[in-house]
Amino acid sequence: MSSTSSIGISTIKPFCRILISYKGSPIFGVSPHKHKFKPIYQRCYSRSRIIVPKSSFSSNGGALCVSGLDWSQSRNYSSISRVHNSIKGSKRGILVIPRVASDFRNESTSVEAHVNDKSFELIYVQGGLNIKPLVIENVDTGLNIVKEQENRVEDLNTSVIIDDFTGLYERKNERELTEIEKEAWKLLRSAVVNYYGAPVGTVAANDPADKQSLNYDQVFIRDFVPSALAFLLNGEAEIVKNFLIHTLQLQSWEKTVDCYSPGQGLMPASFKVRTVPLDGNSEALEEVLDPDFGEAAIGRVAPVDSGLWWIILLRAYGKITGDYSLQERVDVQTGIRLILSLCLSDGFDMFPTLLVTDGSCMIDRRMGIHGHPLEIQALFYSALRCSREMLVVNDGTKKLVAAINNRLSSLSFHIREYYWVDILKINEIYRYTTEEYSTNAVNKFNIYPDQIPSWLVDWIPETGGYFIGNLQPAHMDFRFFTLGNLWAIVSSLGTPKQNEGILSLIEAKWDDLMSHMPIKICYPALESEEWRIITGSDPKNTPWSYHNGGSWPTLLWQFTLACIKMGKPDLAQRAINLAEKRISADNWPEYYDTKGGRFIGKQARLFQTWTIAGFLTSKLLLEKPEMASLLFWEEDYELLETCVCALSKPERKKCTRSSSRPQAS
Ligand code: GLC
């Protein structure tokens, strides 16, 4: 051990505790300036605590703040953490021979080639860590149950890392920043949350005038993504790595909502760093990470998107920094598999889409998006594509990889085929025959043509189209949801032609979707009776406000990414220019209200971090298109060859991929 002189571990159920002490410190005998300590986790269904004396905390009771301490320069971590940290260099303590589920990192789509590779036997850490591979059952049924054979166990090697990224990539600001960008960076940095002195995330909002912060003082998983990308694109990887590792720890948290325990792979919606007195010890305080899995959230909504975002960010971290050692770590691999086990488990579902409750994503209130909302499907598809690239393939995972491939194929088929609408498709629905009982039904979901809303008849442009918001039996939600459509482009969930169609619809409907402030979260708003019934008369989601047709500048970065992918950076620039006119002057609001996005949102927080970070990330993506290209996917032709919905009975036809195949434009 280099800096810590003794570690005492006491496990007191239900919390596991780790005590770090420092010989000779005024507190423990040494100056914290010279001896940097890091939290070390106890990997179990419990809290990990580090006991430090009260005097180490800032007077306001906030995060540990040691002036002059530059964590980013630290090399002084324990030999335990070095085992994981130094994977790239000679300091590496455990040999991990990685084989990822596909060679996408090297632009290949081959999966099976790896599965049969003898060297897979070498993939697992040779007795180095106490984590057992997962066992996958029921793969032959097409949907998998992934079971963890044993609990993820104590792994002292998962301490937070302050890595030396020097030489990995140097991408600090290369040009003179505009005044607005300078302000944005300052605000973004002031939103950073530290945990034991190391940056681990950014608060959702930092509005000084905010009297009731609710949970906006927490680090939201989804909100942190644009912050993470801004930092990564600016050459600052440490905060992202710490975030990924800490949130991974939270995945194993003991979580109960009214005596019910959600799946182990669930990632929290948000977490907060709390400074609390150590039980029965008035002299010592401790910092704890306090996650919210939905049990405290308004409406008790399930954060289904958190795990998906975590996987997406993990891949982005590897792609942008070139540091793949993080995703190759055994605990990280287990984390990916646990998330997937939740998503791929068998249920009553008839569709390959994920079945979720209302408010399970960015729209985290009742908005009539329960069922199979597009946003979740697009993030699910993206997370599956990420996982396929990152999963180490061995005997324990090859079936999971096969299941991922099957799901990718069936999911893209389903979305391309049944969610897509353009003028021709709407006309087809308009003429649908209903009540068809047969496997050959054209109107498979028994959609009644009267469901076509009157606004859509006029709104749908001659060219282009979009993926509808949701599909259920006898129900098509025709609202345009921006995030899902953008991620369909980014992940190639849509065909190239559909992806082009989405952007051309956005262009054609610029005044509706962008207007004074990009971008509408959905279009159109629910009004009158619909608003009353569907939102439950939600006073926050009144028509053209907040989730109900409000304009969210944070969506700008995802629009920019989609535009870059489709070769239309000018379109992104146009939207950025629009935002730039107002967001700084308006103090970076969370959202805007009214049909044209002219007013700062009724209850919008100011200095909303993902508004700030979304703006910076958009700028950085445009500036570094080569980096942007690491964050999106092209069509995967191998997936198209697999038709997983081939039906076995002779009278039943195999489904055809022809309509979901890319067509010449
Ligand atoms: C609101 C948004 C949600 C976001 C949170 C924190 O609840 O609906 O998407 O994560 O605020 O900004």
PDB file of C-alpha atoms in Angstrom, residues 440-630:
ATOM      1  CA  ASN A 440     -51.462 -12.937 -42.482  1.00  0.00           C
ATOM      2  CA  ALA A 441     -53.356  -9.871 -41.333  1.00  0.00           C
ATOM      3  CA  VAL A 442     -52.270  -6.635 -42.938  1.00  0.00           C
ATOM      4  CA  ASN A 443     -53.562  -4.563 -40.049  1.00  0.00           C
ATOM      5  CA  LYS A 444     -51.749  -6.679 -37.471  1.00  0.00           C
ATOM      6  CA  PHE A 445     -52.413  -4.448 -34.501  1.00  0.00           C
ATOM      7  CA  ASN A 446     -56.048  -3.855 -35.385  1.00  0.00           C
ATOM      8  CA  ILE A 447     -55.656  -0.125 -35.738  1.00  0.00           C
ATOM      9  CA  TYR A 448     -58.941   1.679 -36.353  1.00  0.00           C
ATOM     10  CA  PRO A 449     -58.417   4.280 -39.086  1.00  0.00           C
ATOM     11  CA  ASP A 450     -60.358   6.839 -37.064  1.00  0.00           C
ATOM     12  CA  GLN A 451     -57.341   6.998 -34.786  1.00  0.00           C
ATOM     13  CA  ILE A 452     -55.475   9.028 -37.369  1.00  0.00           C
ATOM     14  CA  PRO A 453     -55.540  12.425 -35.717  1.00  0.00           C
ATOM     15  CA  SER A 454     -56.778  15.375 -37.735  1.00  0.00           C
ATOM     16  CA  TRP A 455     -53.575  17.341 -37.107  1.00  0.00           C
ATOM     17  CA  LEU A 456     -51.539  14.617 -38.788  1.00  0.00           C
ATOM     18  CA  VAL A 457     -53.504  14.679 -42.009  1.00  0.00           C
ATOM     19  CA  ASP A 458     -52.335  18.225 -42.653  1.00  0.00           C
ATOM     20  CA  TRP A 459     -48.992  17.968 -40.922  1.00  0.00           C
ATOM     21  CA  ILE A 460     -47.352  15.021 -42.642  1.00  0.00           C
ATOM     22  CA  PRO A 461     -45.119  16.362 -45.413  1.00  0.00           C
ATOM     23  CA  GLU A 462     -45.029  14.989 -48.951  1.00  0.00           C
ATOM     24  CA  THR A 463     -41.517  13.721 -48.388  1.00  0.00           C
ATOM     25  CA  GLY A 464     -39.961  12.324 -45.264  1.00  0.00           C
ATOM     26  CA  GLY A 465     -41.584  10.671 -42.311  1.00  0.00           C
ATOM     27  CA  TYR A 466     -40.938   9.593 -38.735  1.00  0.00           C
ATOM     28  CA  PHE A 467     -41.280   6.840 -36.198  1.00  0.00           C
ATOM     29  CA  ILE A 468     -44.446   7.124 -34.153  1.00  0.00           C
ATOM     30  CA  GLY A 469     -44.246   7.431 -30.389  1.00  0.00           C
ATOM     31  CA  ASN A 470     -45.755   4.108 -29.373  1.00  0.00           C
ATOM     32  CA  LEU A 471     -47.476   1.017 -30.679  1.00  0.00           C
ATOM     33  CA  GLN A 472     -49.848  -1.237 -28.797  1.00  0.00           C
ATOM     34  CA  PRO A 473     -52.820  -3.356 -29.754  1.00  0.00           C
ATOM     35  CA  ALA A 474     -55.368  -1.045 -31.399  1.00  0.00           C
ATOM     36  CA  HIS A 475     -53.262   1.947 -30.545  1.00  0.00           C
ATOM     37  CA  MET A 476     -50.776   4.023 -32.461  1.00  0.00           C
ATOM     38  CA  ASP A 477     -49.488   7.102 -30.698  1.00  0.00           C
ATOM     39  CA  PHE A 478     -48.878   9.360 -33.673  1.00  0.00           C
ATOM     40  CA  ARG A 479     -47.084  12.074 -31.714  1.00  0.00           C
ATOM     41  CA  PHE A 480     -43.582  12.898 -32.930  1.00  0.00           C
ATOM     42  CA  PHE A 481     -41.089  12.273 -30.110  1.00  0.00           C
ATOM     43  CA  THR A 482     -37.769  13.904 -30.849  1.00  0.00           C
ATOM     44  CA  LEU A 483     -35.319  11.931 -28.742  1.00  0.00           C
ATOM     45  CA  GLY A 484     -36.460   8.549 -30.049  1.00  0.00           C
ATOM     46  CA  ASN A 485     -36.348   9.688 -33.649  1.00  0.00           C
ATOM     47  CA  LEU A 486     -32.888  11.189 -33.231  1.00  0.00           C
ATOM     48  CA  TRP A 487     -31.542   8.019 -31.630  1.00  0.00           C
ATOM     49  CA  ALA A 488     -33.118   5.950 -34.392  1.00  0.00           C
ATOM     50  CA  ILE A 489     -30.879   7.907 -36.759  1.00  0.00           C
ATOM     51  CA  VAL A 490     -27.801   7.779 -34.546  1.00  0.00           C
ATOM     52  CA  SER A 491     -28.019   4.028 -33.919  1.00  0.00           C
ATOM     53  CA  SER A 492     -29.272   3.096 -37.402  1.00  0.00           C
ATOM     54  CA  LEU A 493     -32.405   1.627 -35.913  1.00  0.00           C
ATOM     55  CA  GLY A 494     -34.041   3.134 -38.966  1.00  0.00           C
ATOM     56  CA  THR A 495     -33.046   2.290 -42.521  1.00  0.00           C
ATOM     57  CA  PRO A 496     -30.808   4.872 -44.206  1.00  0.00           C
ATOM     58  CA  LYS A 497     -33.843   6.055 -46.135  1.00  0.00           C
ATOM     59  CA  GLN A 498     -35.965   6.372 -43.011  1.00  0.00           C
ATOM     60  CA  ASN A 499     -33.155   8.203 -41.236  1.00  0.00           C
ATOM     61  CA  GLU A 500     -32.968  10.662 -44.094  1.00  0.00           C
ATOM     62  CA  GLY A 501     -36.723  10.934 -43.998  1.00  0.00           C
ATOM     63  CA  ILE A 502     -36.699  11.945 -40.334  1.00  0.00           C
ATOM     64  CA  LEU A 503     -34.249  14.773 -40.949  1.00  0.00           C
ATOM     65  CA  SER A 504     -36.165  15.965 -43.965  1.00  0.00           C
ATOM     66  CA  LEU A 505     -39.367  16.001 -41.903  1.00  0.00           C
ATOM     67  CA  ILE A 506     -37.614  18.057 -39.218  1.00  0.00           C
ATOM     68  CA  GLU A 507     -36.469  20.461 -41.914  1.00  0.00           C
ATOM     69  CA  ALA A 508     -39.920  20.648 -43.434  1.00  0.00           C
ATOM     70  CA  LYS A 509     -41.483  21.196 -40.005  1.00  0.00           C
ATOM     71  CA  TRP A 510     -38.792  23.527 -38.725  1.00  0.00           C
ATOM     72  CA  ASP A 511     -41.270  26.145 -37.528  1.00  0.00           C
ATOM     73  CA  ASP A 512     -43.120  23.576 -35.452  1.00  0.00           C
ATOM     74  CA  LEU A 513     -40.159  21.698 -34.025  1.00  0.00           C
ATOM     75  CA  MET A 514     -37.478  24.365 -33.756  1.00  0.00           C
ATOM     76  CA  SER A 515     -39.247  27.670 -34.039  1.00  0.00           C
ATOM     77  CA  HIS A 516     -37.662  30.113 -31.541  1.00  0.00           C
ATOM     78  CA  MET A 517     -35.815  27.511 -29.514  1.00  0.00           C
ATOM     79  CA  PRO A 518     -34.703  23.992 -30.436  1.00  0.00           C
ATOM     80  CA  ILE A 519     -36.121  21.414 -29.945  1.00  0.00           C
ATOM     81  CA  LYS A 520     -39.666  20.362 -29.132  1.00  0.00           C
ATOM     82  CA  ILE A 521     -39.608  17.277 -26.934  1.00  0.00           C
ATOM     83  CA  CYS A 522     -42.705  16.051 -28.754  1.00  0.00           C
ATOM     84  CA  TYR A 523     -45.238  17.349 -31.209  1.00  0.00           C
ATOM     85  CA  PRO A 524     -48.044  18.244 -30.873  1.00  0.00           C
ATOM     86  CA  ALA A 525     -49.101  18.922 -27.295  1.00  0.00           C
ATOM     87  CA  LEU A 526     -51.987  17.126 -25.650  1.00  0.00           C
ATOM     88  CA  GLU A 527     -54.798  19.612 -25.188  1.00  0.00           C
ATOM     89  CA  SER A 528     -58.197  19.841 -23.513  1.00  0.00           C
ATOM     90  CA  GLU A 529     -59.810  16.501 -22.730  1.00  0.00           C
ATOM     91  CA  GLU A 530     -56.798  14.583 -23.968  1.00  0.00           C
ATOM     92  CA  TRP A 531     -54.550  16.511 -21.591  1.00  0.00           C
ATOM     93  CA  ARG A 532     -57.001  15.940 -18.744  1.00  0.00           C
ATOM     94  CA  ILE A 533     -57.298  12.201 -19.331  1.00  0.00           C
ATOM     95  CA  ILE A 534     -53.798  11.323 -20.445  1.00  0.00           C
ATOM     96  CA  THR A 535     -51.727  13.458 -18.062  1.00  0.00           C
ATOM     97  CA  GLY A 536     -54.233  13.291 -15.211  1.00  0.00           C
ATOM     98  CA  SER A 537     -54.646  17.095 -15.413  1.00  0.00           C
ATOM     99  CA  ASP A 538     -50.940  17.580 -14.690  1.00  0.00           C
ATOM    100  CA  PRO A 539     -50.421  21.320 -14.044  1.00  0.00           C
ATOM    101  CA  LYS A 540     -46.760  21.046 -15.018  1.00  0.00           C
ATOM    102  CA  ASN A 541     -47.510  19.354 -18.305  1.00  0.00           C
ATOM    103  CA  THR A 542     -50.055  21.823 -19.601  1.00  0.00           C
ATOM    104  CA  PRO A 543     -50.200  22.159 -23.399  1.00  0.00           C
ATOM    105  CA  TRP A 544     -46.922  23.363 -24.920  1.00  0.00           C
ATOM    106  CA  SER A 545     -45.094  23.245 -21.630  1.00  0.00           C
ATOM    107  CA  TYR A 546     -42.450  20.937 -20.151  1.00  0.00           C
ATOM    108  CA  HIS A 547     -42.891  17.359 -21.441  1.00  0.00           C
ATOM    109  CA  ASN A 548     -46.103  18.243 -23.202  1.00  0.00           C
ATOM    110  CA  GLY A 549     -44.701  19.984 -26.256  1.00  0.00           C
ATOM    111  CA  GLY A 550     -42.123  22.117 -24.452  1.00  0.00           C
ATOM    112  CA  SER A 551     -38.811  22.973 -26.142  1.00  0.00           C
ATOM    113  CA  TRP A 552     -35.687  21.416 -24.617  1.00  0.00           C
ATOM    114  CA  PRO A 553     -32.321  22.853 -25.637  1.00  0.00           C
ATOM    115  CA  THR A 554     -30.534  19.781 -24.265  1.00  0.00           C
ATOM    116  CA  LEU A 555     -31.816  17.829 -27.272  1.00  0.00           C
ATOM    117  CA  LEU A 556     -29.550  19.944 -29.430  1.00  0.00           C
ATOM    118  CA  TRP A 557     -26.511  17.693 -29.055  1.00  0.00           C
ATOM    119  CA  GLN A 558     -28.410  14.622 -30.193  1.00  0.00           C
ATOM    120  CA  PHE A 559     -29.785  16.568 -33.140  1.00  0.00           C
ATOM    121  CA  THR A 560     -26.257  17.686 -33.976  1.00  0.00           C
ATOM    122  CA  LEU A 561     -24.994  14.122 -33.832  1.00  0.00           C
ATOM    123  CA  ALA A 562     -27.815  12.922 -36.082  1.00  0.00           C
ATOM    124  CA  CYS A 563     -27.148  15.752 -38.564  1.00  0.00           C
ATOM    125  CA  ILE A 564     -23.433  15.006 -38.686  1.00  0.00           C
ATOM    126  CA  LYS A 565     -24.177  11.351 -39.328  1.00  0.00           C
ATOM    127  CA  MET A 566     -26.546  12.219 -42.159  1.00  0.00           C
ATOM    128  CA  GLY A 567     -24.061  14.651 -43.698  1.00  0.00           C
ATOM    129  CA  LYS A 568     -26.063  17.738 -42.766  1.00  0.00           C
ATOM    130  CA  PRO A 569     -23.913  19.687 -40.322  1.00  0.00           C
ATOM    131  CA  ASP A 570     -25.377  22.941 -41.657  1.00  0.00           C
ATOM    132  CA  LEU A 571     -28.744  21.976 -40.309  1.00  0.00           C
ATOM    133  CA  ALA A 572     -27.243  21.456 -36.874  1.00  0.00           C
ATOM    134  CA  GLN A 573     -25.459  24.782 -37.129  1.00  0.00           C
ATOM    135  CA  ARG A 574     -28.754  26.442 -37.927  1.00  0.00           C
ATOM    136  CA  ALA A 575     -30.297  25.062 -34.746  1.00  0.00           C
ATOM    137  CA  ILE A 576     -27.272  25.970 -32.649  1.00  0.00           C
ATOM    138  CA  ASN A 577     -27.408  29.539 -33.953  1.00  0.00           C
ATOM    139  CA  LEU A 578     -31.018  29.698 -32.929  1.00  0.00           C
ATOM    140  CA  ALA A 579     -30.261  28.509 -29.420  1.00  0.00           C
ATOM    141  CA  GLU A 580     -27.214  30.725 -29.100  1.00  0.00           C
ATOM    142  CA  LYS A 581     -29.342  33.805 -29.599  1.00  0.00           C
ATOM    143  CA  ARG A 582     -31.121  33.228 -26.327  1.00  0.00           C
ATOM    144  CA  ILE A 583     -29.979  30.524 -23.954  1.00  0.00           C
ATOM    145  CA  SER A 584     -27.182  32.429 -22.293  1.00  0.00           C
ATOM    146  CA  ALA A 585     -29.244  35.621 -22.008  1.00  0.00           C
ATOM    147  CA  ASP A 586     -32.077  33.560 -20.571  1.00  0.00           C
ATOM    148  CA  ASN A 587     -29.738  31.894 -18.059  1.00  0.00           C
ATOM    149  CA  TRP A 588     -29.723  28.443 -19.633  1.00  0.00           C
ATOM    150  CA  PRO A 589     -33.281  27.307 -18.912  1.00  0.00           C
ATOM    151  CA  GLU A 590     -34.292  23.706 -18.626  1.00  0.00           C
ATOM    152  CA  TYR A 591     -37.076  24.146 -21.175  1.00  0.00           C
ATOM    153  CA  TYR A 592     -39.187  26.708 -23.007  1.00  0.00           C
ATOM    154  CA  ASP A 593     -42.945  26.981 -23.256  1.00  0.00           C
ATOM    155  CA  THR A 594     -45.521  27.911 -25.887  1.00  0.00           C
ATOM    156  CA  LYS A 595     -46.056  26.570 -29.339  1.00  0.00           C
ATOM    157  CA  GLY A 596     -43.174  28.571 -30.728  1.00  0.00           C
ATOM    158  CA  GLY A 597     -40.892  28.108 -27.723  1.00  0.00           C
ATOM    159  CA  ARG A 598     -40.890  31.833 -26.983  1.00  0.00           C
ATOM    160  CA  PHE A 599     -41.166  31.837 -23.216  1.00  0.00           C
ATOM    161  CA  ILE A 600     -38.840  30.443 -20.608  1.00  0.00           C
ATOM    162  CA  GLY A 601     -40.709  27.465 -19.157  1.00  0.00           C
ATOM    163  CA  LYS A 602     -43.225  28.153 -16.426  1.00  0.00           C
ATOM    164  CA  GLN A 603     -41.415  26.061 -13.873  1.00  0.00           C
ATOM    165  CA  ALA A 604     -38.131  25.675 -15.739  1.00  0.00           C
ATOM    166  CA  ARG A 605     -34.980  25.635 -13.658  1.00  0.00           C
ATOM    167  CA  LEU A 606     -32.347  28.113 -14.762  1.00  0.00           C
ATOM    168  CA  PHE A 607     -28.702  27.135 -15.120  1.00  0.00           C
ATOM    169  CA  GLN A 608     -29.823  23.652 -16.044  1.00  0.00           C
ATOM    170  CA  THR A 609     -26.690  21.624 -16.545  1.00  0.00           C
ATOM    171  CA  TRP A 610     -27.762  19.515 -19.490  1.00  0.00           C
ATOM    172  CA  THR A 611     -28.863  22.657 -21.322  1.00  0.00           C
ATOM    173  CA  ILE A 612     -25.362  24.043 -20.833  1.00  0.00           C
ATOM    174  CA  ALA A 613     -23.608  20.770 -21.589  1.00  0.00           C
ATOM    175  CA  GLY A 614     -25.854  20.037 -24.570  1.00  0.00           C
ATOM    176  CA  PHE A 615     -24.843  23.357 -26.095  1.00  0.00           C
ATOM    177  CA  LEU A 616     -21.136  22.742 -25.509  1.00  0.00           C
ATOM    178  CA  THR A 617     -21.324  19.191 -26.786  1.00  0.00           C
ATOM    179  CA  SER A 618     -23.106  20.328 -29.938  1.00  0.00           C
ATOM    180  CA  LYS A 619     -20.339  22.826 -30.602  1.00  0.00           C
ATOM    181  CA  LEU A 620     -17.622  20.283 -29.931  1.00  0.00           C
ATOM    182  CA  LEU A 621     -19.243  17.653 -32.134  1.00  0.00           C
ATOM    183  CA  LEU A 622     -19.430  20.059 -35.041  1.00  0.00           C
ATOM    184  CA  GLU A 623     -15.856  21.035 -34.478  1.00  0.00           C
ATOM    185  CA  LYS A 624     -14.623  17.459 -34.229  1.00  0.00           C
ATOM    186  CA  PRO A 625     -16.686  15.435 -36.689  1.00  0.00           C
ATOM    187  CA  GLU A 626     -14.121  12.643 -36.510  1.00  0.00           C
ATOM    188  CA  MET A 627     -14.968  12.303 -32.814  1.00  0.00           C
ATOM    189  CA  ALA A 628     -18.674  12.532 -33.561  1.00  0.00           C
ATOM    190  CA  SER A 629     -18.326   9.623 -35.954  1.00  0.00           C
ATOM    191  CA  LEU A 630     -17.225   7.454 -33.038  1.00  0.00           C
TER     192      LEU A 630
END
